[in-house]
mmCIF file of C-alpha atoms and ligand atoms in Angstrom:
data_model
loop_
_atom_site.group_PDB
_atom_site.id
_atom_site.type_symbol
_atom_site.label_atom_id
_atom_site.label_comp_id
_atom_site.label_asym_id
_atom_site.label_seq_id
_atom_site.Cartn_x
_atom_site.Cartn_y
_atom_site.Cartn_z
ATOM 1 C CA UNK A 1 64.097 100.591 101.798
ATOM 2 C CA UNK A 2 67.436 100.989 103.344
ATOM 3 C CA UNK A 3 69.653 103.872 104.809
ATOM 4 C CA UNK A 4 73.238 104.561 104.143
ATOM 5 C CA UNK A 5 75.002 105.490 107.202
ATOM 6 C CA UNK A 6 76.101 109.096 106.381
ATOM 7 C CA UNK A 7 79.765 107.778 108.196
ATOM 8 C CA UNK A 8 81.688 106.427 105.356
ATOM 9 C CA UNK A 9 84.545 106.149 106.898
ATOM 10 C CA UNK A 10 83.027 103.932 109.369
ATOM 11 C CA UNK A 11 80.924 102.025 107.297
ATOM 12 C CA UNK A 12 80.795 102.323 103.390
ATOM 13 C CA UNK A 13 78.103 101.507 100.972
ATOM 14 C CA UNK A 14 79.460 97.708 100.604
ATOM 15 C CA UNK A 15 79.897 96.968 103.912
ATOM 16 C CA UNK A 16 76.523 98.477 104.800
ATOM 17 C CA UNK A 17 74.686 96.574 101.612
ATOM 18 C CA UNK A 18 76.722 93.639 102.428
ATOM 19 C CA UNK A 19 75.488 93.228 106.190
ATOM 20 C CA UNK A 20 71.687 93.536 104.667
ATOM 21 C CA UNK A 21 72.426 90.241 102.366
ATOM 22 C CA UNK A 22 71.794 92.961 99.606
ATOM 23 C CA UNK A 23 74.792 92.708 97.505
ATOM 24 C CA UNK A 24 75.547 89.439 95.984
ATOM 25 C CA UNK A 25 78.319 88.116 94.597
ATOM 26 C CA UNK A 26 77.746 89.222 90.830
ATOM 27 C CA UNK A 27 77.404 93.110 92.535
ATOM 28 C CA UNK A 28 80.375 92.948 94.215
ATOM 29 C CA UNK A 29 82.430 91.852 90.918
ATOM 30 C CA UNK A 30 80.808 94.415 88.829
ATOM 31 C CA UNK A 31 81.324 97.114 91.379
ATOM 32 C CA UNK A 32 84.689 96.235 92.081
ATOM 33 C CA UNK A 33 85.386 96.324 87.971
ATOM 34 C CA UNK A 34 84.286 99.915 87.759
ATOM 35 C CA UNK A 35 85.659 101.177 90.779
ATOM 36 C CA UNK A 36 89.329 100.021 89.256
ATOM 37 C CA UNK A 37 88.455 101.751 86.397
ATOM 38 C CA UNK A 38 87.600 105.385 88.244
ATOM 39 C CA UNK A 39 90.323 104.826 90.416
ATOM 40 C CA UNK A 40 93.183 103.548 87.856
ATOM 41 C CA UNK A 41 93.425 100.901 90.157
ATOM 42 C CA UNK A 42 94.976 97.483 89.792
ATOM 43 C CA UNK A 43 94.627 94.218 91.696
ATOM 44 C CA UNK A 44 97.648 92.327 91.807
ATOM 45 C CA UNK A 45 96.812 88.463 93.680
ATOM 46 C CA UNK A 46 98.685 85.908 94.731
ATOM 47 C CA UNK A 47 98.011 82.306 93.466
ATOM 48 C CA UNK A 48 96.993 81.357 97.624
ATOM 49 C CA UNK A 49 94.117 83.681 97.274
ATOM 50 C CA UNK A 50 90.601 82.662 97.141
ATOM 51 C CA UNK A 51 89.613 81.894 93.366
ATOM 52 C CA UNK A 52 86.754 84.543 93.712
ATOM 53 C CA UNK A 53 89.475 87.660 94.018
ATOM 54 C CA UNK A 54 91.268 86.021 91.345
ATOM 55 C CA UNK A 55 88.195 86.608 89.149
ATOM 56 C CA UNK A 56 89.076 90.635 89.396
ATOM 57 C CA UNK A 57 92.719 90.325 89.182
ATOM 58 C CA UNK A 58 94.870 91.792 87.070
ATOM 59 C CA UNK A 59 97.775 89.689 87.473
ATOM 60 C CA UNK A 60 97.878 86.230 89.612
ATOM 61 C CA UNK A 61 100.906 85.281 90.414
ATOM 62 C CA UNK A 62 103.835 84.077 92.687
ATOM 63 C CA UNK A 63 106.018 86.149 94.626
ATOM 64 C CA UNK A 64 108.701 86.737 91.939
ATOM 65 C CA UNK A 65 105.595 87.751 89.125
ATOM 66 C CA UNK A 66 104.017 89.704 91.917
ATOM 67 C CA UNK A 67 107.560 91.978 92.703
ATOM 68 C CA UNK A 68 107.359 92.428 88.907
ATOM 69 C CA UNK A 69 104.421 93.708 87.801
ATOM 70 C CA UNK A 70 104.280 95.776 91.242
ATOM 71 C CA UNK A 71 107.308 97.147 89.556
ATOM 72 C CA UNK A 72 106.012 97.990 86.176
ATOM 73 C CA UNK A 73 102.513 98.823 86.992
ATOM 74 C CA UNK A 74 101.630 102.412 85.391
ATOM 75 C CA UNK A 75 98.319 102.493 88.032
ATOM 76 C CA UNK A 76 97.576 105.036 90.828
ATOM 77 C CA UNK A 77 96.713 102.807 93.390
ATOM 78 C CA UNK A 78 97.649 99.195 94.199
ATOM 79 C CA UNK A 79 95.232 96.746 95.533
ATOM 80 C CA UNK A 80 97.402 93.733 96.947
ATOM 81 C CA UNK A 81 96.049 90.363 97.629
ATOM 82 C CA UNK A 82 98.314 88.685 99.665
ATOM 83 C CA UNK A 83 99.482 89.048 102.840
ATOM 84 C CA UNK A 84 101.362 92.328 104.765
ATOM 85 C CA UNK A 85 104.863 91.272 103.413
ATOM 86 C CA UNK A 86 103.703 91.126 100.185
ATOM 87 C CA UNK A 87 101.597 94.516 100.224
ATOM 88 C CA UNK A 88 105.296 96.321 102.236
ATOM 89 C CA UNK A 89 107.201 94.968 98.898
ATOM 90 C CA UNK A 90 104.830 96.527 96.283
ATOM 91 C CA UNK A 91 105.083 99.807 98.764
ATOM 92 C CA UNK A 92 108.672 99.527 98.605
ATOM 93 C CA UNK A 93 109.008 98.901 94.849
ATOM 94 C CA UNK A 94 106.451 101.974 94.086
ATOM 95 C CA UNK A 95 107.887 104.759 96.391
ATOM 96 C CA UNK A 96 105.262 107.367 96.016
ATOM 97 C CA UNK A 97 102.168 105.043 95.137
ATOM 98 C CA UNK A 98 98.923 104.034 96.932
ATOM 99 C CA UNK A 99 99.556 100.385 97.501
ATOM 100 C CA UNK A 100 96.352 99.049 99.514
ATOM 101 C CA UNK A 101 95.755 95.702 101.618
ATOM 102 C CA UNK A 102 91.848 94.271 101.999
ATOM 103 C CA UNK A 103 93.052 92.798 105.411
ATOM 104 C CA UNK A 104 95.537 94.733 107.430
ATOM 105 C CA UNK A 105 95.845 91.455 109.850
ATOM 106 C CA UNK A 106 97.108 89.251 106.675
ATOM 107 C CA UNK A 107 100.454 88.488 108.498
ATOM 108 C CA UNK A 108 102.827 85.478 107.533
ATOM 109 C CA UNK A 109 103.715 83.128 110.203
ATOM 110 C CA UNK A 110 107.480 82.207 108.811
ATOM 111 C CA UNK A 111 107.890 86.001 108.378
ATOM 112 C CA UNK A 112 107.116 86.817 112.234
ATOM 113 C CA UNK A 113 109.780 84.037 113.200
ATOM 114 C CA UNK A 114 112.667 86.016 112.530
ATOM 115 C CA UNK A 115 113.361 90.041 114.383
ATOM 116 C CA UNK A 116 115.815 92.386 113.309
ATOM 117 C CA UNK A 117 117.877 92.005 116.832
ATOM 118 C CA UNK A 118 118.657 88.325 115.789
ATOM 119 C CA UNK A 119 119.066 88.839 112.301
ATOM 120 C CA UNK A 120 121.940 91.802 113.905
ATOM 121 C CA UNK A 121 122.880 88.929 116.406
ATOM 122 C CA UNK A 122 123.736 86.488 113.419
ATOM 123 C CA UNK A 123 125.170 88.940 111.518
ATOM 124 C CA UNK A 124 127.992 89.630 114.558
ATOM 125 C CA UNK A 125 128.581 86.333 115.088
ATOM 126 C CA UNK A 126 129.639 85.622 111.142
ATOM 127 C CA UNK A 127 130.842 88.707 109.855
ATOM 128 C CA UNK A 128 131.959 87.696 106.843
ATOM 129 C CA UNK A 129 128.939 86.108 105.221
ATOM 130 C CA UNK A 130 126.431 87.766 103.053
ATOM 131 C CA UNK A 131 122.851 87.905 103.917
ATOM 132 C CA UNK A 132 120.244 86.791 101.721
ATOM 133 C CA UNK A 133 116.264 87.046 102.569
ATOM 134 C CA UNK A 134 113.638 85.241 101.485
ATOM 135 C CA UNK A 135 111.032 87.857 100.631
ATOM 136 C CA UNK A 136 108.612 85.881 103.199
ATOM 137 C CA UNK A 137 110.411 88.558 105.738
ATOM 138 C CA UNK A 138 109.436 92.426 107.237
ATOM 139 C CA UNK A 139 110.977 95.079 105.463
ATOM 140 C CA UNK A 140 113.029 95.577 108.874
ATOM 141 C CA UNK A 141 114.578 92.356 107.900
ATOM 142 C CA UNK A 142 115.244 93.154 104.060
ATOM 143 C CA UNK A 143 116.375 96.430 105.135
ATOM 144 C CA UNK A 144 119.196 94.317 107.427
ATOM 145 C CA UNK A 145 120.194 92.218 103.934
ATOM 146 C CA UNK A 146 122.618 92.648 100.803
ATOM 147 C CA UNK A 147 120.115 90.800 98.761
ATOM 148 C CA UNK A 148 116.203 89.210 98.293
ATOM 149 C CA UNK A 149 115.399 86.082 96.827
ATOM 150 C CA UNK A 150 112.059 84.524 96.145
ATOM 151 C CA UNK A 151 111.506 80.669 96.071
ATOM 152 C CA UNK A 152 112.089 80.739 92.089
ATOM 153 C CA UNK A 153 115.450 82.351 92.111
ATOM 154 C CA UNK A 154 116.877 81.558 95.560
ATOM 155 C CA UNK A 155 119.183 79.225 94.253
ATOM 156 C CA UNK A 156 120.396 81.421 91.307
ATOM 157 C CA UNK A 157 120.729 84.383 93.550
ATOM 158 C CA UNK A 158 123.107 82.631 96.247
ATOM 159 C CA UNK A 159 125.154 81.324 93.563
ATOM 160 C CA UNK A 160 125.661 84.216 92.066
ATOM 161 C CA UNK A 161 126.285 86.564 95.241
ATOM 162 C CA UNK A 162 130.152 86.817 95.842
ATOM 163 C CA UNK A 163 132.025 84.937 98.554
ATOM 164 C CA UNK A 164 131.731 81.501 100.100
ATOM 165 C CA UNK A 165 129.309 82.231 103.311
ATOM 166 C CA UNK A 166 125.740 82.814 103.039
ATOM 167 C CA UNK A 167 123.232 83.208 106.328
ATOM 168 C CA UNK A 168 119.876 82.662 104.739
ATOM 169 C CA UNK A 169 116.949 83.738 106.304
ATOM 170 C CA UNK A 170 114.038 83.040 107.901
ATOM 171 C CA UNK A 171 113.172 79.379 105.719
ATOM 172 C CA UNK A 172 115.191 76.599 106.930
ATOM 173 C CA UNK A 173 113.549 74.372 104.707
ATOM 174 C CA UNK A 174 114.099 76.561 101.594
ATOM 175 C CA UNK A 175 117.633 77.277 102.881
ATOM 176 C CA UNK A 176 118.359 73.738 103.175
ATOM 177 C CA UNK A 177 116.885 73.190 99.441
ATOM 178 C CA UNK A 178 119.544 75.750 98.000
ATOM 179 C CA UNK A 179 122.445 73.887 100.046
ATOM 180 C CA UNK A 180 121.617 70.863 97.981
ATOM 181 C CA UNK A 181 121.888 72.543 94.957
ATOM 182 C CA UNK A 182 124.708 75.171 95.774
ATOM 183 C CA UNK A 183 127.298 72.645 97.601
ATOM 184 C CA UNK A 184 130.155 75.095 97.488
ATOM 185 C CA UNK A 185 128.575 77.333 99.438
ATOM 186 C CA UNK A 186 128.383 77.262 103.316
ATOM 187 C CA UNK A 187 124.875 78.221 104.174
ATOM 188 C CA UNK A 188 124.253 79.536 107.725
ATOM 189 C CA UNK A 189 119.694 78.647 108.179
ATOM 190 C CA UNK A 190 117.431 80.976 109.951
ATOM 191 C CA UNK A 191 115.072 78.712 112.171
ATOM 192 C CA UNK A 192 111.939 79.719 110.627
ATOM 193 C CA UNK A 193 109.389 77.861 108.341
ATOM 194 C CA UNK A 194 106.228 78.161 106.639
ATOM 195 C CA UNK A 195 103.410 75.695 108.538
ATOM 196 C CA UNK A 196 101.259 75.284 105.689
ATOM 197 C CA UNK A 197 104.496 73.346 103.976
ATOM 198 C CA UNK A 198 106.669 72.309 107.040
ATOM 199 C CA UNK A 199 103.386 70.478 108.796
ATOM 200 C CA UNK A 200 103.175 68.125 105.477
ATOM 201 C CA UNK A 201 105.771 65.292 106.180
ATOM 202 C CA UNK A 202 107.454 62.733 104.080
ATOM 203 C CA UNK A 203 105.130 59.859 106.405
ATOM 204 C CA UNK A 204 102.142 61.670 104.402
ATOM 205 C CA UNK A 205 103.329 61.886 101.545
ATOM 206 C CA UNK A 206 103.780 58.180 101.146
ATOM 207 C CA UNK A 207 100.565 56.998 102.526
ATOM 208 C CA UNK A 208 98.797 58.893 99.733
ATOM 209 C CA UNK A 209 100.978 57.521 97.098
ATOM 210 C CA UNK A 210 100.321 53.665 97.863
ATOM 211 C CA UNK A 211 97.147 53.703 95.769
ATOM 212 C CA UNK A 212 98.689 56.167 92.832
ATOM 213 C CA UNK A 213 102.026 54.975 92.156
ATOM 214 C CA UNK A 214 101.958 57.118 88.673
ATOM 215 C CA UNK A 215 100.940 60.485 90.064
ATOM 216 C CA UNK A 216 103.618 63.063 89.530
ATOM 217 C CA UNK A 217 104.786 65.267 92.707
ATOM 218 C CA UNK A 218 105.463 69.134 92.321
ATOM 219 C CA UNK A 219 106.241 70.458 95.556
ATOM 220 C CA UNK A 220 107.010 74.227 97.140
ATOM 221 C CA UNK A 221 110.469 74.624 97.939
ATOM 222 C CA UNK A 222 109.102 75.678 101.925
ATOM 223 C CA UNK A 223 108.474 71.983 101.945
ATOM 224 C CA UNK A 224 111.021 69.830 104.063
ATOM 225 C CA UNK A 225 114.209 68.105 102.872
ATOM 226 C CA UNK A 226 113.144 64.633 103.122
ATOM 227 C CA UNK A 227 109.559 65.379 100.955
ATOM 228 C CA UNK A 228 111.752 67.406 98.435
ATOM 229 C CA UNK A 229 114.111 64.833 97.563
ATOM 230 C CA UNK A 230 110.735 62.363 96.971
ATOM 231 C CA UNK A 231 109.416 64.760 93.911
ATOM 232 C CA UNK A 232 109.591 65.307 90.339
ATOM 233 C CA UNK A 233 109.676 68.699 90.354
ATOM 234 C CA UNK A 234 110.399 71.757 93.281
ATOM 235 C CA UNK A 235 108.402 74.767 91.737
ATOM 236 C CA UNK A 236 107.211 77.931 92.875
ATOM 237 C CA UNK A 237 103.500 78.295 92.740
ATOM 238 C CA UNK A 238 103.696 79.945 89.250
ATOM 239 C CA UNK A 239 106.266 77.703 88.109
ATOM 240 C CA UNK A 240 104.118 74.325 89.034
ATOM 241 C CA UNK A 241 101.378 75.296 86.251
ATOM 242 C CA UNK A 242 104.129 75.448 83.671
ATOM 243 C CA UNK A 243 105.175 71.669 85.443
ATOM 244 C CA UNK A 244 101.817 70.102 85.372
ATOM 245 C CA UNK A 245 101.298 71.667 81.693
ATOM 246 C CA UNK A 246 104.647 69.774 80.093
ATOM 247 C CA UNK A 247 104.372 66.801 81.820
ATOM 248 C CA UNK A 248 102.357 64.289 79.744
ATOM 249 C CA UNK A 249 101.053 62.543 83.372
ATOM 250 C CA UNK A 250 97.818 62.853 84.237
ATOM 251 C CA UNK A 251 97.616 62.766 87.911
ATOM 252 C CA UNK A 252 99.875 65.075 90.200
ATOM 253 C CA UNK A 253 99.935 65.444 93.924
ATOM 254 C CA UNK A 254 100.489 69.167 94.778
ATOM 255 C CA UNK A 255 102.598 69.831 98.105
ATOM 256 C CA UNK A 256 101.973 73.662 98.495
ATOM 257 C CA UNK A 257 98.791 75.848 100.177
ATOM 258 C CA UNK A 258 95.782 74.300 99.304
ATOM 259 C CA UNK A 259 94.464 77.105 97.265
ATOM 260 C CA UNK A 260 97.243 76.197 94.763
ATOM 261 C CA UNK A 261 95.417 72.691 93.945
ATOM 262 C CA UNK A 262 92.203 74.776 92.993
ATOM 263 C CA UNK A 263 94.220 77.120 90.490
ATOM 264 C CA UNK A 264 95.729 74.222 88.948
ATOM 265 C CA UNK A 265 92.552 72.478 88.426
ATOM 266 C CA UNK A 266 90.865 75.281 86.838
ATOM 267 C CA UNK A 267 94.020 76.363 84.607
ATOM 268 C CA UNK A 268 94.392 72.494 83.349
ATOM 269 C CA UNK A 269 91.106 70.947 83.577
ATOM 270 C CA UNK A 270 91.554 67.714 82.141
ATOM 271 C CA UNK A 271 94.354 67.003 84.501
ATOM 272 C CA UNK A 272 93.368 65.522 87.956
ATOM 273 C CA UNK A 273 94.868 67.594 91.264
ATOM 274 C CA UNK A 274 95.276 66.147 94.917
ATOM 275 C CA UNK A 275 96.236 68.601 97.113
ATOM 276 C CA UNK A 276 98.327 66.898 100.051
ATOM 277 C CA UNK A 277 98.160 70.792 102.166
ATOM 278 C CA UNK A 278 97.165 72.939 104.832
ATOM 279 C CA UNK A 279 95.792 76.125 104.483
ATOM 280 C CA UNK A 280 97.520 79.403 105.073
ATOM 281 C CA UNK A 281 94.513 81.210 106.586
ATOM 282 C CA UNK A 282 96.332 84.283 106.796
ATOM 283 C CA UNK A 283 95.983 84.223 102.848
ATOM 284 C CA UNK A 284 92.110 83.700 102.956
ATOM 285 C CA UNK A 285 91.697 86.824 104.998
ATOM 286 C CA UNK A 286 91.091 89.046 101.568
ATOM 287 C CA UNK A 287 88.009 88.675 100.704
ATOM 288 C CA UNK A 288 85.365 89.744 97.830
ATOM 289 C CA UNK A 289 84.036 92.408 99.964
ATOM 290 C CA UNK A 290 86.867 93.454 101.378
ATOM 291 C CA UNK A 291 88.736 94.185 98.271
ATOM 292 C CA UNK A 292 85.621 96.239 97.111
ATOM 293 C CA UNK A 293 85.442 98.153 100.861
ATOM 294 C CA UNK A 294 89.589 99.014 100.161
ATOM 295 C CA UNK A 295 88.255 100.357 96.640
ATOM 296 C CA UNK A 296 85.694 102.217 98.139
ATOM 297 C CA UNK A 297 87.489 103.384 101.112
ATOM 298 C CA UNK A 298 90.920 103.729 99.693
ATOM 299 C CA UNK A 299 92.200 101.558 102.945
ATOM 300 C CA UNK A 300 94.503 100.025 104.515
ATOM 301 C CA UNK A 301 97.021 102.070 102.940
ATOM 302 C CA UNK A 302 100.411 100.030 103.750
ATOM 303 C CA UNK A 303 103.657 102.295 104.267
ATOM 304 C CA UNK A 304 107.074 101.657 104.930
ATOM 305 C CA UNK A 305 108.929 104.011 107.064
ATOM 306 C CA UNK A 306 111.563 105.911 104.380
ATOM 307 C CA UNK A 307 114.818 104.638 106.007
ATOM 308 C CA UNK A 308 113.906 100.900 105.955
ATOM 309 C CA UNK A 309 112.295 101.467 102.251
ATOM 310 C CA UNK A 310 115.236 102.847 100.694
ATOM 311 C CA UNK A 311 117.526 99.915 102.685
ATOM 312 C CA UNK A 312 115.197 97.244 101.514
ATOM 313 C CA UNK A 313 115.220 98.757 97.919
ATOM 314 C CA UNK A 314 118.581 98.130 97.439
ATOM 315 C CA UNK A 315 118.219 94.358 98.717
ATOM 316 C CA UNK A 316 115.447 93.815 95.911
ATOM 317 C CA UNK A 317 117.435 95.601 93.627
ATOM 318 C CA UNK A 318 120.594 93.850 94.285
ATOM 319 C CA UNK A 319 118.205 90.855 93.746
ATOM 320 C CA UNK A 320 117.210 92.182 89.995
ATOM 321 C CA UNK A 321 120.739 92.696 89.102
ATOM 322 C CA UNK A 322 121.314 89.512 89.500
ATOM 323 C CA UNK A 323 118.781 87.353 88.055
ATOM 324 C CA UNK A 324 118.116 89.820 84.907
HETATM 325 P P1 LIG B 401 105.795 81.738 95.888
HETATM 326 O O1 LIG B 401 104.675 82.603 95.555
HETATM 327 O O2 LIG B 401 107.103 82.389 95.622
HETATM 328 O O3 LIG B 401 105.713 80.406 95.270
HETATM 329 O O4 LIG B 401 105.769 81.549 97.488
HETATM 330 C C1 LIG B 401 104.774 80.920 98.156
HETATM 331 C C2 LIG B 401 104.473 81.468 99.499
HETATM 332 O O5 LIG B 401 104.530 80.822 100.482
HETATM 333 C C3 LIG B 401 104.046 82.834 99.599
HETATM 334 O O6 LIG B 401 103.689 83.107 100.875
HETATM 335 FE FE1 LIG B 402 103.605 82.763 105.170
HETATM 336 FE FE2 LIG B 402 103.368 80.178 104.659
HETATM 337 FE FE3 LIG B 402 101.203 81.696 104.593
HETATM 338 FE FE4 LIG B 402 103.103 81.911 102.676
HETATM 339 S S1 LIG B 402 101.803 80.158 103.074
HETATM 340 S S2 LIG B 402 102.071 83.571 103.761
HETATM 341 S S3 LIG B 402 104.953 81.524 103.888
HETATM 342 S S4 LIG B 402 102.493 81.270 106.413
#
């Protein structure tokens, strides 16, 4: 027989059943289903996430889908797996709603590589450009921006922002990617970049190929230059199911996070998947139990100070005016 500490807000049912080996997998699933039902909560997941969270989503996604249905979502509270930048955006977007992250340490390395002085620093030195933002960025820094992008619209977004100069920020890699396709426009990089895609070069990328000359390539857009201009298709993680579905080939190399390779082999079975990737272990932090314990607890609530919310509003919005 076991005790329930009577100090829920130290340690709650799950976390207490969970340390005793008690609650298994199935238990946390079921539990998790009813508590979004009491709660009219919803659990929105990013396609990086492990596959077990993505069995109690309601909507798996990438960025772009995620923005959107954090947008439309009718729910009290909002459970986000993903990571904190993620989690701000949905706060942002839903002024007034409980938006919730399993893992309040779920940071994004490419994010932390850019701060708001030398975004203001930039900004000085070319006065005249606009300033797009990846959404892989603190609300400080969307809040500093006349307009988001995600990796599926980047390129529509700068070509449709007026004027010539664009400082793009914090993705070099991605930034580079949208100067290839947007040649009339000056673009002005942030240094920053994503190691689960930067760390994957063009070196590896041909060693695995040797042996499977008719494999297809979808890669991220975070990837670099020279691995870009190697593959068939440059997709956001949403984007490369809808890739790997058309495409008659049967083999495909996937250049993104490695939890990406796992999605696509359980959405198209009969395909075959080789993930060339790292992991993004910021993205793993969310786990079963820990989406159940933010249920349960109604924690880590994520807020965004007002001033920088209503700034970075307009940069999103600015972002769905334009791609619409
Ligand atoms: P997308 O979800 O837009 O494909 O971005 C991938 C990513 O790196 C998120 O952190
Ligand atoms: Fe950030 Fe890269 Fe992880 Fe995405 S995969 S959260 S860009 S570190």
């Amino acid at each position: 027989m076991v005790a329930l500490c009577a100090r829920s807000d130290v340690v709650c049912e799950t976390q207490f059943y969970f340390m005793k080996g008690v609650l298994q997998k199935a238990d946390l699933l079921k539990k998790i289903k009813r508590l979004k039902r009491e709660k009219n909560a919803v659990i929105l997941a990013h396609s990086y996430q492990r596959p077990e969270i993505h069995e109690v989503a309601d909507f798996i996604g990438d960025s772009l889908g995620l923005c959107i249905e954090a947008s439309n979502t009718n729910a009290d509270i909002i459970v986000f797996c993903g990571v904190n930048f993620m989690a701000e955006s949905a706060a942002i977007l839903n002024p007034g709603k409980k938006v919730l992250i399993p893992h309040r340490d779920a940071g994004c390395a490419m994010a932390d590589m850019i701060d708001p002085e030398g975004l203001k620093n930039l900004k000085k030195k070319h006065p005249d450009a606009k300033v797009v933002t990846y959404v892989n960025s603190s609300a400080e820094i969307k809040a500093l921006s006349d307009v988001c992008c995600t990796s599926s619209n980047a390129v529509e977004v700068v070509k449709a922002m007026p004027g010539n100069k664009i400082i793009f920020v914090p993705d070099k890699n991605l930034a580079a990617y949208v100067a290839s396709k947007v040649p009339e426009k000056e673009i002005i990089p942030w240094d920053g970049f994503c190691p689960a895609h930067h760390f994957v070069t063009k070196e590896m990328l041909d060693d695995v190929r040797r042996n499977s000359a008719d494999a297809k390539i979808i890669a991220h857009p975070e990837s670099r230059k020279d691995v870009l201009e190697e593959s068939d298709y440059v997709a956001s993680t949403s984007s490369m199911i809808n890739c790997a579905k058309k495409d008659p080939a049967k083999e495909f190399f996937v250049l993104t996070e490695c939890g990406m390779t796992e999605r696509l082999r359980s959405e198209l079975p009969s395909k075959k998947f080789t993930g060339l990737c790292n992991l993004c272990f910021d993205m793993k932090k969310n786990t079963l139990e820990s989406v159940c314990v933010a249920l349960e607890k109604e924690k880590e609530v994520v807020e965004v100070e007002k001033q920088v919310s209503e700034k970075a509003m307009k940069a999103f919005e600015k972002m769905f005016s334009l791609t619409r």
